[in-house]
PDB file of C-alpha atoms and ligand atoms in Angstrom:
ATOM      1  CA  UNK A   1      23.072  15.945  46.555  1.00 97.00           C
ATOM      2  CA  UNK A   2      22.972  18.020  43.502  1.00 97.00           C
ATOM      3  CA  UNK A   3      20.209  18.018  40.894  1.00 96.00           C
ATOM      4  CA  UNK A   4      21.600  18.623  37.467  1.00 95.00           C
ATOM      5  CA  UNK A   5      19.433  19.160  34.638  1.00 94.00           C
ATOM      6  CA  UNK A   6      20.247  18.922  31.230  1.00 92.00           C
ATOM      7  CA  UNK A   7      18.285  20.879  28.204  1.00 91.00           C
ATOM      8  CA  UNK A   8      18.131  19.727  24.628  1.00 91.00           C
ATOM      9  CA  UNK A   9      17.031  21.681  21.694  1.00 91.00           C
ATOM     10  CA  UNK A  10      15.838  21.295  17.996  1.00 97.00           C
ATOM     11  CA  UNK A  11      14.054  23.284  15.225  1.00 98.00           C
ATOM     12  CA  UNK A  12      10.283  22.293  14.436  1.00 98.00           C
ATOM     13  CA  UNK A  13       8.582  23.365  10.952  1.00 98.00           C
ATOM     14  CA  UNK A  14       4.816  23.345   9.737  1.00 97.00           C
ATOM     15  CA  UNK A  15       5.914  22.215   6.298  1.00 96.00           C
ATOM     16  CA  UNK A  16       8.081  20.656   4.222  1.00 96.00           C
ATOM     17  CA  UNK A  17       8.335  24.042   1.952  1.00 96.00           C
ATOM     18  CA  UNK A  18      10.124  25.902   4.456  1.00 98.00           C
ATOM     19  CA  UNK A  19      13.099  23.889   4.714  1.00 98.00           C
ATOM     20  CA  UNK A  20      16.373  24.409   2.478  1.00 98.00           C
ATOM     21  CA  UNK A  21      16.348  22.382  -0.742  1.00 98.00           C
ATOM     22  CA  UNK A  22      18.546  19.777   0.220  1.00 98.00           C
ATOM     23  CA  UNK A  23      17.078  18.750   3.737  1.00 98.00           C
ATOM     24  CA  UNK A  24      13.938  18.534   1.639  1.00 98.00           C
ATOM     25  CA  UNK A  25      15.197  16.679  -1.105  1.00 98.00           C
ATOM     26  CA  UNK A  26      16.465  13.878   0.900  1.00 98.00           C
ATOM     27  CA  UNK A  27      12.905  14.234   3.214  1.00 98.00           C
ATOM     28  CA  UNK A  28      11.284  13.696  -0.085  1.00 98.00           C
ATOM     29  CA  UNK A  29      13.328  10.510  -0.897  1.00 98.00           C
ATOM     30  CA  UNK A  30      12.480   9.362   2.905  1.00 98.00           C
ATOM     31  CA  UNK A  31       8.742   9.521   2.459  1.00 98.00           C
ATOM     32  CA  UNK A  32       9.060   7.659  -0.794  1.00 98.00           C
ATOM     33  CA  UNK A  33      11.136   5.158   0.855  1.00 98.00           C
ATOM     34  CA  UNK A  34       8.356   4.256   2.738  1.00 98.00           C
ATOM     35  CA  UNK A  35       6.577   2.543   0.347  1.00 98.00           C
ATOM     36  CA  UNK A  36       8.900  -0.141   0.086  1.00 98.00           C
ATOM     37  CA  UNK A  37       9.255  -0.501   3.811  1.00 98.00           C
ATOM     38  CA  UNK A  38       8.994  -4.911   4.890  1.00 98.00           C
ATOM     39  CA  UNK A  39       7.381  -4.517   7.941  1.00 98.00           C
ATOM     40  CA  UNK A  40       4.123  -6.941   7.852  1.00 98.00           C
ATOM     41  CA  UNK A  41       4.484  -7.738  11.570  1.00 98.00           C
ATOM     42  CA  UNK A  42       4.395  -4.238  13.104  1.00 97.00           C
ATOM     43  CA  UNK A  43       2.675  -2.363   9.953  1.00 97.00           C
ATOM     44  CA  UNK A  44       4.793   0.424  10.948  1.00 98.00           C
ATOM     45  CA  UNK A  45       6.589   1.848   7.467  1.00 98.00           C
ATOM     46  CA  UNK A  46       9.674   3.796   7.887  1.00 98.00           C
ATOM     47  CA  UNK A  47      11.866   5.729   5.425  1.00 98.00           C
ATOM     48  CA  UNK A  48      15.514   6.854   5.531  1.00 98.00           C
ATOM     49  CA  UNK A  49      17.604   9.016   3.464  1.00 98.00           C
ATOM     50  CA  UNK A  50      21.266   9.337   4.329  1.00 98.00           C
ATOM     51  CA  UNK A  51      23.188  12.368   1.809  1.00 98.00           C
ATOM     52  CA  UNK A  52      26.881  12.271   2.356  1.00 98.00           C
ATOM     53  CA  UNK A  53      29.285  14.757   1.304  1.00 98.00           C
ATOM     54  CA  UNK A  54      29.850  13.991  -2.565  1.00 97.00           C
ATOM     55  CA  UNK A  55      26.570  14.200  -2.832  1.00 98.00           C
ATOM     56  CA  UNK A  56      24.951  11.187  -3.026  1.00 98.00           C
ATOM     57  CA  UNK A  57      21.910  10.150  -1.322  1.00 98.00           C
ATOM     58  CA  UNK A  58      21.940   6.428   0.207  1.00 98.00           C
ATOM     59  CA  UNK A  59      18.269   5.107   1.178  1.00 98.00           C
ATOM     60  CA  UNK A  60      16.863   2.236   3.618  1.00 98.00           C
ATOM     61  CA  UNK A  61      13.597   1.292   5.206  1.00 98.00           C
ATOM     62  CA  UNK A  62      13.154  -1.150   7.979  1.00 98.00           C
ATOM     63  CA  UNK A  63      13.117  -5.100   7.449  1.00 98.00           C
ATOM     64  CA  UNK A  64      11.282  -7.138   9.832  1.00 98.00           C
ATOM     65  CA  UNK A  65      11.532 -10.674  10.361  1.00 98.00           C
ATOM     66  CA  UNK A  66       8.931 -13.360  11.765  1.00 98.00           C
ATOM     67  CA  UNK A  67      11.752 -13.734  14.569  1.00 98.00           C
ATOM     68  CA  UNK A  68      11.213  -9.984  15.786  1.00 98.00           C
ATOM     69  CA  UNK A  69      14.628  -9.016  17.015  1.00 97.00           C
ATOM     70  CA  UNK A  70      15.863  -9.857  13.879  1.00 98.00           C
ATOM     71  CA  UNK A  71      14.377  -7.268  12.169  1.00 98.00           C
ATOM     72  CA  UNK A  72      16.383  -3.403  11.358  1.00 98.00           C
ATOM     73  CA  UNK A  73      15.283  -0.351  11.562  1.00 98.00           C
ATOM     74  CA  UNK A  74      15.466   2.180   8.626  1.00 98.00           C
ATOM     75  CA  UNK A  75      18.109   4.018   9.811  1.00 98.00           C
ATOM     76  CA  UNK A  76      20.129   1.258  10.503  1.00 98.00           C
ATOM     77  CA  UNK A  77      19.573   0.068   6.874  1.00 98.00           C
ATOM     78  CA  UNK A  78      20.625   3.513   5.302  1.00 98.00           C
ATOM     79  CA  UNK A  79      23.543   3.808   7.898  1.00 98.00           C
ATOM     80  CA  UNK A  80      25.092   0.806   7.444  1.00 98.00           C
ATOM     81  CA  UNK A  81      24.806   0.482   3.774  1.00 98.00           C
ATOM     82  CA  UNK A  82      26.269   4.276   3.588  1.00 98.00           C
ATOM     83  CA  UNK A  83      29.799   3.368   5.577  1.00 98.00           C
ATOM     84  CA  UNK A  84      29.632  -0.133   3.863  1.00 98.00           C
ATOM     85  CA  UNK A  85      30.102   1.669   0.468  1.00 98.00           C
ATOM     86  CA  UNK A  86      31.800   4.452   0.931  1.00 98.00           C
ATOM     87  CA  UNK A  87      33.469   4.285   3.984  1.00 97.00           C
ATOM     88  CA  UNK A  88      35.408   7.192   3.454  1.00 97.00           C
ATOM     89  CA  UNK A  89      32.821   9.922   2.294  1.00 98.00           C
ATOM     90  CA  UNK A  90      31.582  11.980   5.657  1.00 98.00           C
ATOM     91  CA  UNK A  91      27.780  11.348   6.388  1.00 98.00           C
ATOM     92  CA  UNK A  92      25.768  15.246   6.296  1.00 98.00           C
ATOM     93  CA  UNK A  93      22.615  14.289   7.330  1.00 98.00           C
ATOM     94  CA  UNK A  94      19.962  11.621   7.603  1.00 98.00           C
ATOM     95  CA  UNK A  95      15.933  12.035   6.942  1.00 98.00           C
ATOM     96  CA  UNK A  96      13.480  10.037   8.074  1.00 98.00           C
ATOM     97  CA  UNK A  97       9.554   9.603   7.781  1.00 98.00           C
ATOM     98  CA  UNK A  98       7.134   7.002   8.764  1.00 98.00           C
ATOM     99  CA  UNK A  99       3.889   5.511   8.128  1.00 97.00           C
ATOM    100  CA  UNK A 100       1.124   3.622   9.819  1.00 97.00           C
ATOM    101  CA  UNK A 101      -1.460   1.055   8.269  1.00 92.00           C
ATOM    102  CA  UNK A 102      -4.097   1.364  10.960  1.00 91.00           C
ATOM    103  CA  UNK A 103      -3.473   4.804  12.145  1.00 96.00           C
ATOM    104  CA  UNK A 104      -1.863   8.339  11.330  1.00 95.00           C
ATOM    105  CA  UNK A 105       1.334   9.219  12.859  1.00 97.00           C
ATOM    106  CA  UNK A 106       0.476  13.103  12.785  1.00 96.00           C
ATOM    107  CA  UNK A 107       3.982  14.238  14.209  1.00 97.00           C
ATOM    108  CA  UNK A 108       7.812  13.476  13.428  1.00 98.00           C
ATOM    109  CA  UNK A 109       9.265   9.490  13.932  1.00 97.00           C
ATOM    110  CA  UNK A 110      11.741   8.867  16.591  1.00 96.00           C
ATOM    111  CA  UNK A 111      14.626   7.280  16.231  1.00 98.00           C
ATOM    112  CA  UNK A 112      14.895   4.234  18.876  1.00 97.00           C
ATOM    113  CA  UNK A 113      18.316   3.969  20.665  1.00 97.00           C
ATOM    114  CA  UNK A 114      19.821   1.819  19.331  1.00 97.00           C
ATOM    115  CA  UNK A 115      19.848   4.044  15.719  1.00 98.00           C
ATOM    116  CA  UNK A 116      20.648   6.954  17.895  1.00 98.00           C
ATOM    117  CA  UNK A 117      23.717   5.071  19.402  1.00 97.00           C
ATOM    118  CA  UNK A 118      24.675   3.815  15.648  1.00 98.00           C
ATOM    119  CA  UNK A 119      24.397   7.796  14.475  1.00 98.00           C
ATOM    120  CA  UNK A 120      26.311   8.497  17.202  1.00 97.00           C
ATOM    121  CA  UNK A 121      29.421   5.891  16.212  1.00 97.00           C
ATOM    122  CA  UNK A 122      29.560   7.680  13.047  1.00 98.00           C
ATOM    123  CA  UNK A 123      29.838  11.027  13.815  1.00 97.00           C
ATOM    124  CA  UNK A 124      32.314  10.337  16.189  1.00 95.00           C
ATOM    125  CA  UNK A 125      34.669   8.492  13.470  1.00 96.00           C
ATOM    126  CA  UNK A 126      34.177  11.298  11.153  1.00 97.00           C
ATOM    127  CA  UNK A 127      34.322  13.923  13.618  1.00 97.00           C
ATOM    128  CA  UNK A 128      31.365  15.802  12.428  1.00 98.00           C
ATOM    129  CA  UNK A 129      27.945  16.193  13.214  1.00 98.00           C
ATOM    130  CA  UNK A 130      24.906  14.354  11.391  1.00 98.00           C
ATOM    131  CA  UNK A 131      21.819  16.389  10.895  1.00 98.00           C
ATOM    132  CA  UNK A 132      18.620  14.541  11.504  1.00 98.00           C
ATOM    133  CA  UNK A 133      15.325  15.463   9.682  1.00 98.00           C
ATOM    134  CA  UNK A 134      12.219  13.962  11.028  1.00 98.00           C
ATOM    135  CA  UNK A 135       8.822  13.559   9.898  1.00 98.00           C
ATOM    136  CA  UNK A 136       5.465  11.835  10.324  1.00 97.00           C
ATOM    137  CA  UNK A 137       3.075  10.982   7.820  1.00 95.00           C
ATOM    138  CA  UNK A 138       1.786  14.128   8.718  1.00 95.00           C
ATOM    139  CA  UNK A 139       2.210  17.018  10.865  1.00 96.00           C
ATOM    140  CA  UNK A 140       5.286  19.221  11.794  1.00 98.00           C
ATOM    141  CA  UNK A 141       8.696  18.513  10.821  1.00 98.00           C
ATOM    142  CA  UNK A 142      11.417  18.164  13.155  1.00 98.00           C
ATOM    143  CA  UNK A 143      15.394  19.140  12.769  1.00 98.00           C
ATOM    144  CA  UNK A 144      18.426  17.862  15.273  1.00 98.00           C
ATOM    145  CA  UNK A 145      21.669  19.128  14.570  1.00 98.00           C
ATOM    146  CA  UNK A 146      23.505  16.393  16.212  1.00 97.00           C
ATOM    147  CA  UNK A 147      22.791  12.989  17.248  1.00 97.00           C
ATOM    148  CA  UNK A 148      24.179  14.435  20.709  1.00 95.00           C
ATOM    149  CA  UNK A 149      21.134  16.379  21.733  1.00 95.00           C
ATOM    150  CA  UNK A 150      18.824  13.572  21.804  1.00 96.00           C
ATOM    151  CA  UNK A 151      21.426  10.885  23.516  1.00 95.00           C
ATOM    152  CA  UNK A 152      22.936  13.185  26.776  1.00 91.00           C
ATOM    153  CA  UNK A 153      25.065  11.100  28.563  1.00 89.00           C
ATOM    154  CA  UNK A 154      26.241   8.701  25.779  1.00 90.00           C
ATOM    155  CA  UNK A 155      28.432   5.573  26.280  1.00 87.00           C
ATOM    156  CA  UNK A 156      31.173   7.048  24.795  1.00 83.00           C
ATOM    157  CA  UNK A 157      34.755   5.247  23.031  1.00 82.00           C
ATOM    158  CA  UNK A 158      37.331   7.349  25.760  1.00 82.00           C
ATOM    159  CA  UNK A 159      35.262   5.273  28.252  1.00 83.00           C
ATOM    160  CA  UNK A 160      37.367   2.075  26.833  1.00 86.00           C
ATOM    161  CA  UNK A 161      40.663   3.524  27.489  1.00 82.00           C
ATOM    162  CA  UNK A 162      42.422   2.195  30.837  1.00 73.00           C
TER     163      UNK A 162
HETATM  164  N1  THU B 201      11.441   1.689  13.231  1.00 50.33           N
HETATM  165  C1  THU B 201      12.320   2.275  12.363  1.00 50.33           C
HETATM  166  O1  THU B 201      12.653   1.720  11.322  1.00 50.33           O
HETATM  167  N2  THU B 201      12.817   3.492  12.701  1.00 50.33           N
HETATM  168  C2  THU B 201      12.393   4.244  13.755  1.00 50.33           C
HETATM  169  O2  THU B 201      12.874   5.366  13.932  1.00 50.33           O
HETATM  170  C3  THU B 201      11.369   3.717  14.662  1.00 50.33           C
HETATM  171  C4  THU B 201      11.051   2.280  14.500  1.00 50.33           C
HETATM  172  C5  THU B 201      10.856   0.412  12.846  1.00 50.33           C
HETATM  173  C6  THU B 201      11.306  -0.805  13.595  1.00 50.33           C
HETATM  174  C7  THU B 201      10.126  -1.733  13.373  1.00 50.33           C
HETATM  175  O3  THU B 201      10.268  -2.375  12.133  1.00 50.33           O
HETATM  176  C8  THU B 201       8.931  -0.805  13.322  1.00 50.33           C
HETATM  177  O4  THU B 201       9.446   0.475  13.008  1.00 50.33           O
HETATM  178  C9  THU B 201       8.106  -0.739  14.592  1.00 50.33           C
HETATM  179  O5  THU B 201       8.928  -0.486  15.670  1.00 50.33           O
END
């Protein structure tokens, strides 16, 4: 038996102020993308900017549904809508902030799974990495240079190929 284990690492920042002006400009767009959030079930408000490489900056926010499973997360929205419209413009980074009705979330929003394993897709199919900024409603902000260091052991496409 062998125990292998595997380390993971990201940058952390008190403020939004220290970061460069384009992680916070699409931060800022997150946050504000918030506000629009549909989530009356959970009451759990999240925010996504996606910037791709001409520029542009694609947003989303989750959409629940009375039949719960139905319902997307944030990321998924921004993701999807990104490659939808411009399939063919590379994906730099995503940024994503949340909000609580009932509570404060006083440190960064997670990305589930199953956004991780969508992030994932897509900087595989345009073979470069997708930065991740992440951020609470308040509290320290949180940077991931790849998708990769918070999903070791991914499911990956060579694993389909006899
Ligand atoms: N949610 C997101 O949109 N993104 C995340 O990173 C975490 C969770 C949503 C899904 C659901 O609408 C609500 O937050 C509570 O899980």
């Amino acid at each position: 038996m062998k125990k292998i284990d595997l380390k993971i690492s990201f940058e952390e920042y008190d403020s939004i102020e220290e970061l460069n002006p384009e992680d916070k400009t699409i931060l800022n767009t997150a946050c504000k993308m918030v506000n629009t959030a549909y989530a009356p079930y959970s009451q759990y408000y999240v925010g996504a900017a996606v910037l791709l490489e001409n520029g542009k900056i694609i947003t989303g926010n989750n959409q629940e549904n009375v039949a719960y499973p139905s319902g997307i997360c944030a990321e998924r929205v921004a993701v999807f809508y990104a490659s939808s419209q411009y399939p063919d413009v590379k994906i730099k980074s995503i940024a994503v902030s949340a909000k609580a009705i009932n509570f404060k979330i006083n440190h960064p929003v997670t990305p589930c799974g199953a956004c991780r394993q969508v992030l994932a897709e897509y900087e595989d199919k345009q073979k470069s990495e997708i930065r991740i900024i992440l951020k609470g409603d308040t509290g320290k902000i949180r940077i991931i240079k790849s998708v990769k260091d918070i999903l070791p052991m991914i499911f990956h496409a060579d694993e389909l190929k006899k």
